[in-house]
Amino acid sequence: MQISSSSRAALAVPARHVPQTRTFLRSSSLALRRVLASRRSYSSTTSPGESAPQSQPKGSSSSAPLAFAVGSVLSGALGYYLATSAKDEPEGGRAGVQFNTKYGSPEDFKRAIEELRLAFSDEDAVTTDVEDLEVHGFSENDYHPSSHPSVVVFPSTTEDVVKIVKIAVKYKMPVIPYSGATSLEGHYRAPSVGGICVDVSKMDRIIEIHEEDSDVVCQPGLRWMDLNDALRKKGIPLFFPLDPAPGATIGGMLSTGCSGTNAVRYGTAKAEWFLNATVVLPSGEVIKTRRRARKSSAGFDTTKLFIGAEGTLGIVTEVTIRLAPLLPTTVAVVQFPNVRNATEAVRDVVNSGVGIQCVELCDDQFMKATNVYGMSTRKWPEKDSLFFKFQGPTPRALKETADIVKKISEKHGGTGFALARNDQEAHDLWTDRKNALYSSLALLPGGRGWSTDVCVPVSRLPDLVYGTKKDIEDRGFMSTIVGHVGDGNFHALLLFRTEEELAAAHEVVDRMVKRAIDLDGTCTGEHGVGMGKRDYLYEELGEGTVELMKTIKKTVDPLNLFNPGKLYPDKPDNSKSDH
């Protein structure tokens, strides 16, 4: 029998129902075979006095009524199954992935803490001291609600972390990784039920240095600045170029997908700086994502699965990181009539191919704050400015770079080009940029600051900066803006004193983020998502991408034990916008 294309389309099973439909058809087929078998058995048994049935001629349809009846039942049941299955999905798309929110009872948590104490011989490794819980559930760096863990554990090895995770699974107790505590988006807040805070600060050893391969194997609690100091003291002319906050650790840097001022030259954590990671999964299993070779095309890159996952998929216990040659640098500063001219100059400088390690935009208010702070070695013109850090193998190379940058800057209206005359002066100039937080707070004595970041394509940075500055001025805030302008990434620090002003600052930040996304940008260039930016992900990434991320999370961590409440947003309720 021929089936038309329109009939095929009508009979097509949606892809999402294929596995269930196959199971249904297999069971139905088995039932049909049993019915037919029972009919054959019945037909072959005759009662006394009955004659054996005559053989049917070919083409006989004596079984047709039964086949028709069974077929009708099967097709009706299949239609009913598909119709009722479709009810599982809301109008307008599939239901979002749902995470487990049921954890152990308070009594379970008490037993877990007792078991943790028994598992660690060092009595200082497990603490429920009120001050320790406060430190691990609160941050001076952000304004997200504080939430304390039930217990803090200080592991020293991968095996220690495995013990913690297995106890957590046994008692269904959330696990919150904690390292440098420099997070700005509430990454290490415990959920409301409490949980185990795993503080890896004692896991700070450099395990192996492979100078000939330009890489290092280390534990996650090692601070990047301590690593670079250790290399310098050993006389090894290499360094780790990712440079976020001074207290940041390797594990936290990996988990948040960090970067810093060097990103225009060296990229971010999502480049190839992390070669592999040893990770304890939510099941307690230990994996190593790949070997130490500089590159590999063996399967997809599981190391990157954990970069930016913010501790929700696993706890990193060991990392192999690449190092870069440590080259001579110097610093220059130049003023511009406005942000757009400065941004256009940066575009031309970067495209010229000269040795730029960093290029930072500091707005006029930042330069004013630097003067007010009073720690600079000079009085700055209060104009939008660029701070350049040049890099090159020789003094001649640095001089050539400076000459090219000066010429390009002047082409775009740059004035007052100041090049450091020696290493000390270069250090002093760069310190003015690195003092951004303390300088900015000097504008509002007794005030506090809300720091946040967004990132857009470089060509759209002026639009973002102008829109944000106007919004800030309209609301009456004092603020400063600094940016890694070579990447289109900028940070705004909003200054305030009262809780009412804090609420207004939150609204300004919300509009800034949405403005960045509208300009084809991101809600966070380097701070990560945490609990502070997760609600923007559906708008930025789209439903399909977010649901894929959530599917991976649920597959790897079905109990939702690892850092719950971070990164993955709840699906927005779009039905309200229809009314």
CSV table of N, CA, C and O in Angstrom, one decimal, residues 85-189:
chain,number,residue,atom,x,y,z
A,85,SER,N,0.9,13.0,26.1
A,85,SER,CA,2.3,13.4,26.3
A,85,SER,C,2.5,14.8,26.0
A,85,SER,O,3.3,15.5,26.6
A,86,ALA,N,1.8,15.3,24.9
A,86,ALA,CA,2.0,16.7,24.5
A,86,ALA,C,1.5,17.7,25.6
A,86,ALA,O,2.0,18.8,25.7
A,87,LYS,N,0.6,17.2,26.5
A,87,LYS,CA,0.2,18.0,27.6
A,87,LYS,C,1.3,18.4,28.6
A,87,LYS,O,1.1,19.3,29.4
A,88,ASP,N,2.4,17.6,28.6
A,88,ASP,CA,3.5,17.8,29.5
A,88,ASP,C,4.2,19.1,29.2
A,88,ASP,O,4.9,19.6,30.0
A,89,GLU,N,4.0,19.6,27.9
A,89,GLU,CA,4.7,20.8,27.5
A,89,GLU,C,3.8,22.0,27.5
A,89,GLU,O,2.7,21.9,27.0
A,90,PRO,N,4.3,23.1,28.1
A,90,PRO,CA,3.4,24.3,28.0
A,90,PRO,C,3.3,24.8,26.6
A,90,PRO,O,4.2,24.5,25.8
A,91,GLU,N,2.3,25.6,26.4
A,91,GLU,CA,2.1,26.3,25.1
A,91,GLU,C,3.3,27.2,24.8
A,91,GLU,O,3.8,27.8,25.7
A,92,GLY,N,3.9,27.1,23.6
A,92,GLY,CA,5.0,28.0,23.3
A,92,GLY,C,6.3,27.4,23.5
A,92,GLY,O,7.3,28.1,23.3
A,93,GLY,N,6.4,26.2,23.9
A,93,GLY,CA,7.8,25.6,24.0
A,93,GLY,C,7.8,24.6,25.2
A,93,GLY,O,6.9,24.3,25.9
A,94,ARG,N,9.0,23.9,25.3
A,94,ARG,CA,9.2,22.9,26.2
A,94,ARG,C,9.3,23.5,27.6
A,94,ARG,O,9.7,24.6,27.8
A,95,ALA,N,9.1,22.6,28.6
A,95,ALA,CA,9.2,23.0,30.0
A,95,ALA,C,10.7,23.1,30.3
A,95,ALA,O,11.5,22.3,29.7
A,96,GLY,N,11.1,24.0,31.1
A,96,GLY,CA,12.5,24.1,31.5
A,96,GLY,C,13.0,23.0,32.4
A,96,GLY,O,12.2,22.3,33.1
A,97,VAL,N,14.3,22.7,32.3
A,97,VAL,CA,14.9,21.7,33.2
A,97,VAL,C,14.7,22.1,34.7
A,97,VAL,O,15.0,23.3,35.0
A,98,GLN,N,14.3,21.2,35.5
A,98,GLN,CA,14.0,21.5,36.9
A,98,GLN,C,15.1,20.8,37.7
A,98,GLN,O,15.4,19.6,37.5
A,99,PHE,N,15.7,21.5,38.7
A,99,PHE,CA,16.7,21.0,39.6
A,99,PHE,C,16.1,20.5,40.9
A,99,PHE,O,15.0,21.0,41.3
A,100,ASN,N,16.7,19.5,41.5
A,100,ASN,CA,16.3,19.1,42.8
A,100,ASN,C,16.5,20.2,43.8
A,100,ASN,O,17.5,20.9,43.8
A,101,THR,N,15.5,20.3,44.7
A,101,THR,CA,15.6,21.3,45.8
A,101,THR,C,15.3,20.7,47.1
A,101,THR,O,15.2,21.4,48.1
A,102,LYS,N,15.3,19.3,47.1
A,102,LYS,CA,15.0,18.6,48.4
A,102,LYS,C,16.4,18.1,48.9
A,102,LYS,O,17.0,17.2,48.3
A,103,TYR,N,16.7,18.6,50.1
A,103,TYR,CA,18.0,18.2,50.7
A,103,TYR,C,17.7,17.5,52.0
A,103,TYR,O,16.6,17.3,52.4
A,104,GLY,N,18.8,17.1,52.7
A,104,GLY,CA,18.7,16.4,53.9
A,104,GLY,C,18.0,17.2,55.0
A,104,GLY,O,17.9,18.5,54.9
A,105,SER,N,17.6,16.6,56.1
A,105,SER,CA,17.0,17.3,57.2
A,105,SER,C,18.1,17.9,58.1
A,105,SER,O,19.2,17.5,58.0
A,106,PRO,N,17.7,18.8,59.0
A,106,PRO,CA,18.7,19.3,60.0
A,106,PRO,C,19.4,18.2,60.7
A,106,PRO,O,20.6,18.3,61.0
A,107,GLU,N,18.7,17.1,61.0
A,107,GLU,CA,19.3,16.0,61.7
A,107,GLU,C,20.3,15.3,60.8
A,107,GLU,O,21.4,14.9,61.3
A,108,ASP,N,20.0,15.2,59.5
A,108,ASP,CA,20.9,14.6,58.6
A,108,ASP,C,22.2,15.5,58.5
A,108,ASP,O,23.3,14.9,58.5
A,109,PHE,N,22.0,16.8,58.5
A,109,PHE,CA,23.2,17.7,58.5
A,109,PHE,C,24.1,17.5,59.7
A,109,PHE,O,25.3,17.6,59.6
A,110,LYS,N,23.4,17.4,60.9
A,110,LYS,CA,24.2,17.2,62.1
A,110,LYS,C,25.0,15.9,62.0
A,110,LYS,O,26.2,15.8,62.4
A,111,ARG,N,24.4,14.8,61.5
A,111,ARG,CA,25.1,13.6,61.4
A,111,ARG,C,26.3,13.7,60.4
A,111,ARG,O,27.3,13.1,60.5
A,112,ALA,N,26.0,14.5,59.3
A,112,ALA,CA,27.1,14.7,58.3
A,112,ALA,C,28.3,15.4,58.9
A,112,ALA,O,29.4,15.0,58.7
A,113,ILE,N,28.0,16.4,59.8
A,113,ILE,CA,29.1,17.1,60.4
A,113,ILE,C,29.9,16.2,61.4
A,113,ILE,O,31.1,16.3,61.4
A,114,GLU,N,29.1,15.4,62.1
A,114,GLU,CA,29.8,14.4,63.0
A,114,GLU,C,30.7,13.5,62.2
A,114,GLU,O,31.8,13.2,62.6
A,115,GLU,N,30.2,13.0,61.1
A,115,GLU,CA,31.0,12.1,60.2
A,115,GLU,C,32.2,12.8,59.6
A,115,GLU,O,33.3,12.2,59.5
A,116,LEU,N,32.1,14.1,59.3
A,116,LEU,CA,33.2,14.9,58.8
A,116,LEU,C,34.3,15.0,59.8
A,116,LEU,O,35.5,14.9,59.6
A,117,ARG,N,33.9,15.2,61.1
A,117,ARG,CA,34.9,15.3,62.2
A,117,ARG,C,35.6,14.0,62.3
A,117,ARG,O,36.8,14.0,62.6
A,118,LEU,N,34.9,12.9,62.2
A,118,LEU,CA,35.6,11.6,62.3
A,118,LEU,C,36.5,11.3,61.1
A,118,LEU,O,37.5,10.6,61.3
A,119,ALA,N,36.2,11.9,60.0
A,119,ALA,CA,36.9,11.6,58.7
A,119,ALA,C,38.2,12.4,58.7
A,119,ALA,O,39.2,12.0,57.9
A,120,PHE,N,38.4,13.5,59.5
A,120,PHE,CA,39.6,14.3,59.4
A,120,PHE,C,40.2,14.3,60.8
A,120,PHE,O,39.6,14.8,61.8
A,121,SER,N,41.4,13.8,60.9
A,121,SER,CA,42.1,13.7,62.1
A,121,SER,C,42.5,15.1,62.7
A,121,SER,O,42.6,15.3,63.9
A,122,ASP,N,42.8,16.1,61.8
A,122,ASP,CA,43.1,17.4,62.2
A,122,ASP,C,41.9,18.1,62.7
A,122,ASP,O,40.9,18.4,61.9
A,123,GLU,N,41.8,18.5,64.0
A,123,GLU,CA,40.6,19.1,64.5
A,123,GLU,C,40.3,20.4,63.9
A,123,GLU,O,39.2,20.9,64.0
A,124,ASP,N,41.3,21.1,63.4
A,124,ASP,CA,41.1,22.4,62.7
A,124,ASP,C,40.6,22.3,61.3
A,124,ASP,O,40.3,23.3,60.7
A,125,ALA,N,40.5,21.1,60.8
A,125,ALA,CA,40.0,20.9,59.4
A,125,ALA,C,38.5,21.1,59.2
A,125,ALA,O,38.0,21.3,58.1
A,126,VAL,N,37.8,20.9,60.3
A,126,VAL,CA,36.3,21.0,60.3
A,126,VAL,C,35.9,22.0,61.4
A,126,VAL,O,36.3,21.8,62.5
A,127,THR,N,35.2,23.0,61.0
A,127,THR,CA,34.8,24.0,62.0
A,127,THR,C,33.3,24.5,61.8
A,127,THR,O,32.8,24.6,60.7
A,128,THR,N,32.7,24.7,62.9
A,128,THR,CA,31.3,25.3,62.9
A,128,THR,C,31.3,26.5,63.8
A,128,THR,O,30.3,27.0,64.2
A,129,ASP,N,32.5,27.1,64.0
A,129,ASP,CA,32.7,28.3,64.7
A,129,ASP,C,31.8,29.4,64.0
A,129,ASP,O,31.9,29.6,62.8
A,130,VAL,N,31.1,30.2,64.8
A,130,VAL,CA,30.2,31.2,64.3
A,130,VAL,C,31.0,32.2,63.4
A,130,VAL,O,30.5,32.6,62.3
A,131,GLU,N,32.2,32.7,63.8
A,131,GLU,CA,32.9,33.6,63.0
A,131,GLU,C,33.4,33.0,61.7
A,131,GLU,O,33.4,33.7,60.7
A,132,ASP,N,33.8,31.8,61.7
A,132,ASP,CA,34.2,31.1,60.5
A,132,ASP,C,33.0,31.0,59.5
A,132,ASP,O,33.2,31.2,58.3
A,133,LEU,N,31.9,30.7,60.0
A,133,LEU,CA,30.7,30.6,59.2
A,133,LEU,C,30.3,31.9,58.6
A,133,LEU,O,29.9,32.1,57.4
A,134,GLU,N,30.5,33.0,59.4
A,134,GLU,CA,30.2,34.4,58.9
A,134,GLU,C,31.1,34.7,57.8
A,134,GLU,O,30.7,35.3,56.8
A,135,VAL,N,32.4,34.5,58.0
A,135,VAL,CA,33.4,34.8,57.0
A,135,VAL,C,33.1,34.1,55.6
A,135,VAL,O,33.3,34.7,54.5
A,136,HIS,N,32.6,32.9,55.7
A,136,HIS,CA,32.4,32.1,54.5
A,136,HIS,C,31.0,32.3,53.9
A,136,HIS,O,30.7,31.6,52.9
A,137,GLY,N,30.2,33.2,54.5
A,137,GLY,CA,28.9,33.4,54.0
A,137,GLY,C,28.6,34.8,53.7
A,137,GLY,O,27.4,35.2,53.5
A,138,PHE,N,29.6,35.7,53.8
A,138,PHE,CA,29.4,37.1,53.6
A,138,PHE,C,30.6,37.7,52.9
A,138,PHE,O,31.7,37.1,53.0
A,139,SER,N,30.4,38.8,52.2
A,139,SER,CA,31.5,39.4,51.5
A,139,SER,C,31.4,40.9,51.5
A,139,SER,O,30.3,41.5,51.4
A,140,GLU,N,32.5,41.6,51.8
A,140,GLU,CA,32.6,43.0,51.7
A,140,GLU,C,32.6,43.5,50.3
A,140,GLU,O,32.4,44.7,50.1
A,141,ASN,N,32.8,42.6,49.4
A,141,ASN,CA,33.0,43.0,48.0
A,141,ASN,C,31.7,43.2,47.2
A,141,ASN,O,31.7,43.7,46.1
A,142,ASP,N,30.6,42.7,47.8
A,142,ASP,CA,29.3,42.8,47.0
A,142,ASP,C,28.2,43.1,47.9
A,142,ASP,O,28.3,43.2,49.2
A,143,TYR,N,27.0,43.2,47.3
A,143,TYR,CA,25.8,43.6,48.1
A,143,TYR,C,24.7,42.5,48.0
A,143,TYR,O,23.5,42.8,48.1
A,144,HIS,N,25.1,41.3,47.7
A,144,HIS,CA,24.1,40.2,47.7
A,144,HIS,C,23.9,39.7,49.1
A,144,HIS,O,24.8,39.8,50.0
A,145,PRO,N,22.7,39.2,49.4
A,145,PRO,CA,22.4,38.8,50.8
A,145,PRO,C,23.4,37.7,51.3
A,145,PRO,O,23.8,36.8,50.6
A,146,SER,N,23.8,37.9,52.6
A,146,SER,CA,24.7,36.9,53.2
A,146,SER,C,23.9,35.6,53.5
A,146,SER,O,22.7,35.7,53.8
A,147,SER,N,24.6,34.5,53.5
A,147,SER,CA,24.0,33.2,53.8
A,147,SER,C,25.1,32.3,54.2
A,147,SER,O,26.0,32.0,53.4
A,148,HIS,N,25.0,31.8,55.4
A,148,HIS,CA,26.1,31.1,56.0
A,148,HIS,C,26.0,29.6,55.7
A,148,HIS,O,24.9,29.0,55.8
A,149,PRO,N,27.1,28.9,55.6
A,149,PRO,CA,27.1,27.4,55.5
A,149,PRO,C,26.9,26.8,56.9
A,149,PRO,O,26.9,27.5,57.9
A,150,SER,N,26.7,25.5,56.9
A,150,SER,CA,26.5,24.8,58.2
A,150,SER,C,27.8,24.5,58.8
A,150,SER,O,28.0,24.4,60.0
A,151,VAL,N,28.8,24.3,58.0
A,151,VAL,CA,30.1,23.8,58.4
A,151,VAL,C,31.2,24.2,57.3
A,151,VAL,O,30.8,24.3,56.2
A,152,VAL,N,32.4,24.5,57.8
A,152,VAL,CA,33.5,24.8,56.8
A,152,VAL,C,34.5,23.7,57.0
A,152,VAL,O,34.9,23.3,58.1
A,153,VAL,N,35.0,23.1,55.9
A,153,VAL,CA,36.0,22.1,55.9
A,153,VAL,C,37.2,22.5,55.1
A,153,VAL,O,37.0,23.1,54.0
A,154,PHE,N,38.4,22.3,55.6
A,154,PHE,CA,39.6,22.7,54.9
A,154,PHE,C,40.4,21.5,54.4
A,154,PHE,O,41.2,20.9,55.2
A,155,PRO,N,40.2,21.0,53.2
A,155,PRO,CA,40.9,19.8,52.7
A,155,PRO,C,42.3,20.2,52.3
A,155,PRO,O,42.6,21.4,52.1
A,156,SER,N,43.2,19.2,52.2
A,156,SER,CA,44.6,19.4,51.8
A,156,SER,C,44.9,18.6,50.5
A,156,SER,O,45.9,18.9,49.9
A,157,THR,N,44.1,17.7,50.2
A,157,THR,CA,44.4,16.8,49.1
A,157,THR,C,43.1,16.5,48.3
A,157,THR,O,42.0,16.7,48.8
A,158,THR,N,43.3,15.9,47.1
A,158,THR,CA,42.1,15.4,46.3
A,158,THR,C,41.3,14.4,47.1
A,158,THR,O,40.1,14.4,47.1
A,159,GLU,N,42.0,13.5,47.8
A,159,GLU,CA,41.4,12.5,48.6
A,159,GLU,C,40.5,13.1,49.7
A,159,GLU,O,39.4,12.5,50.0
A,160,ASP,N,41.0,14.2,50.3
A,160,ASP,CA,40.1,14.8,51.3
A,160,ASP,C,38.8,15.3,50.7
A,160,ASP,O,37.8,15.2,51.3
A,161,VAL,N,38.9,15.9,49.5
A,161,VAL,CA,37.7,16.4,48.8
A,161,VAL,C,36.8,15.3,48.5
A,161,VAL,O,35.5,15.4,48.7
A,162,VAL,N,37.3,14.1,48.1
A,162,VAL,CA,36.4,13.0,47.8
A,162,VAL,C,35.7,12.6,49.1
A,162,VAL,O,34.5,12.3,49.0
A,163,LYS,N,36.4,12.5,50.2
A,163,LYS,CA,35.7,12.2,51.5
A,163,LYS,C,34.5,13.2,51.8
A,163,LYS,O,33.4,12.7,52.2
A,164,ILE,N,34.8,14.4,51.6
A,164,ILE,CA,33.7,15.4,51.8
A,164,ILE,C,32.5,15.2,50.9
A,164,ILE,O,31.4,15.2,51.4
A,165,VAL,N,32.8,15.0,49.7
A,165,VAL,CA,31.7,14.9,48.7
A,165,VAL,C,30.9,13.6,49.0
A,165,VAL,O,29.7,13.6,48.9
A,166,LYS,N,31.5,12.5,49.3
A,166,LYS,CA,30.8,11.3,49.6
A,166,LYS,C,29.9,11.4,50.8
A,166,LYS,O,28.8,10.9,50.8
A,167,ILE,N,30.4,12.1,51.8
A,167,ILE,CA,29.5,12.4,53.0
A,167,ILE,C,28.4,13.3,52.6
A,167,ILE,O,27.2,13.1,53.0
A,168,ALA,N,28.6,14.3,51.8
A,168,ALA,CA,27.6,15.2,51.3
A,168,ALA,C,26.5,14.4,50.5
A,168,ALA,O,25.3,14.7,50.7
A,169,VAL,N,26.9,13.5,49.7
A,169,VAL,CA,25.9,12.7,48.9
A,169,VAL,C,25.1,11.8,49.9
A,169,VAL,O,23.9,11.7,49.7
A,170,LYS,N,25.8,11.2,50.8
A,170,LYS,CA,25.1,10.3,51.8
A,170,LYS,C,24.0,11.1,52.5
A,170,LYS,O,22.9,10.5,52.7
A,171,TYR,N,24.2,12.3,52.9
A,171,TYR,CA,23.3,13.0,53.7
A,171,TYR,C,22.5,14.1,52.9
A,171,TYR,O,21.8,15.0,53.5
A,172,LYS,N,22.7,14.1,51.6
A,172,LYS,CA,22.1,15.1,50.7
A,172,LYS,C,22.3,16.5,51.2
A,172,LYS,O,21.4,17.3,51.4
A,173,MET,N,23.6,16.9,51.3
A,173,MET,CA,23.9,18.2,51.9
A,173,MET,C,24.7,19.0,50.8
A,173,MET,O,25.6,18.5,50.2
A,174,PRO,N,24.2,20.2,50.5
A,174,PRO,CA,24.9,21.0,49.5
A,174,PRO,C,26.4,21.3,49.8
A,174,PRO,O,26.8,21.3,50.9
A,175,VAL,N,27.1,21.5,48.7
A,175,VAL,CA,28.6,21.7,48.8
A,175,VAL,C,28.9,23.0,48.1
A,175,VAL,O,28.6,23.2,46.9
A,176,ILE,N,29.6,23.9,48.8
A,176,ILE,CA,29.9,25.2,48.2
A,176,ILE,C,31.4,25.4,48.2
A,176,ILE,O,32.0,25.5,49.3
A,177,PRO,N,32.0,25.4,47.0
A,177,PRO,CA,33.5,25.6,46.9
A,177,PRO,C,33.8,27.1,47.3
A,177,PRO,O,33.1,28.0,47.0
A,178,TYR,N,35.0,27.2,47.9
A,178,TYR,CA,35.5,28.6,48.4
A,178,TYR,C,37.0,28.6,48.2
A,178,TYR,O,37.7,27.7,48.6
A,179,SER,N,37.5,29.7,47.6
A,179,SER,CA,38.9,29.8,47.4
A,179,SER,C,39.4,31.2,47.9
A,179,SER,O,39.7,31.5,49.0
A,180,GLY,N,39.6,32.1,46.9
A,180,GLY,CA,40.2,33.4,47.2
A,180,GLY,C,39.2,34.5,47.8
A,180,GLY,O,39.7,35.5,48.3
A,181,ALA,N,37.9,34.2,47.7
A,181,ALA,CA,36.9,35.1,48.2
A,181,ALA,C,36.9,36.5,47.6
A,181,ALA,O,36.5,37.5,48.3
A,182,THR,N,37.4,36.6,46.4
A,182,THR,CA,37.4,38.0,45.7
A,182,THR,C,36.2,38.1,44.8
A,182,THR,O,36.1,39.1,44.1
A,183,SER,N,35.3,37.2,44.8
A,183,SER,CA,34.1,37.2,44.0
A,183,SER,C,33.3,38.4,44.2
A,183,SER,O,33.1,38.9,45.4
A,184,LEU,N,32.7,38.9,43.1
A,184,LEU,CA,31.8,40.1,43.2
A,184,LEU,C,30.3,39.8,43.0
A,184,LEU,O,29.5,40.6,43.0
A,185,GLU,N,30.0,38.5,42.7
A,185,GLU,CA,28.7,38.1,42.3
A,185,GLU,C,28.1,37.0,43.2
A,185,GLU,O,27.2,36.3,42.8
A,186,GLY,N,28.6,36.9,44.5
A,186,GLY,CA,27.9,36.0,45.4
A,186,GLY,C,28.2,34.6,45.1
A,186,GLY,O,27.3,33.7,45.5
A,187,HIS,N,29.3,34.2,44.5
A,187,HIS,CA,29.6,32.8,44.1
A,187,HIS,C,29.6,31.8,45.2
A,187,HIS,O,29.3,30.7,45.0
A,188,TYR,N,30.0,32.3,46.4
A,188,TYR,CA,30.2,31.3,47.5
A,188,TYR,C,29.2,31.4,48.6
A,188,TYR,O,29.4,30.9,49.7
A,189,ARG,N,28.0,32.0,48.3
A,189,ARG,CA,27.0,32.0,49.3
A,189,ARG,C,26.3,30.6,49.4
A,189,ARG,O,26.1,30.0,48.4
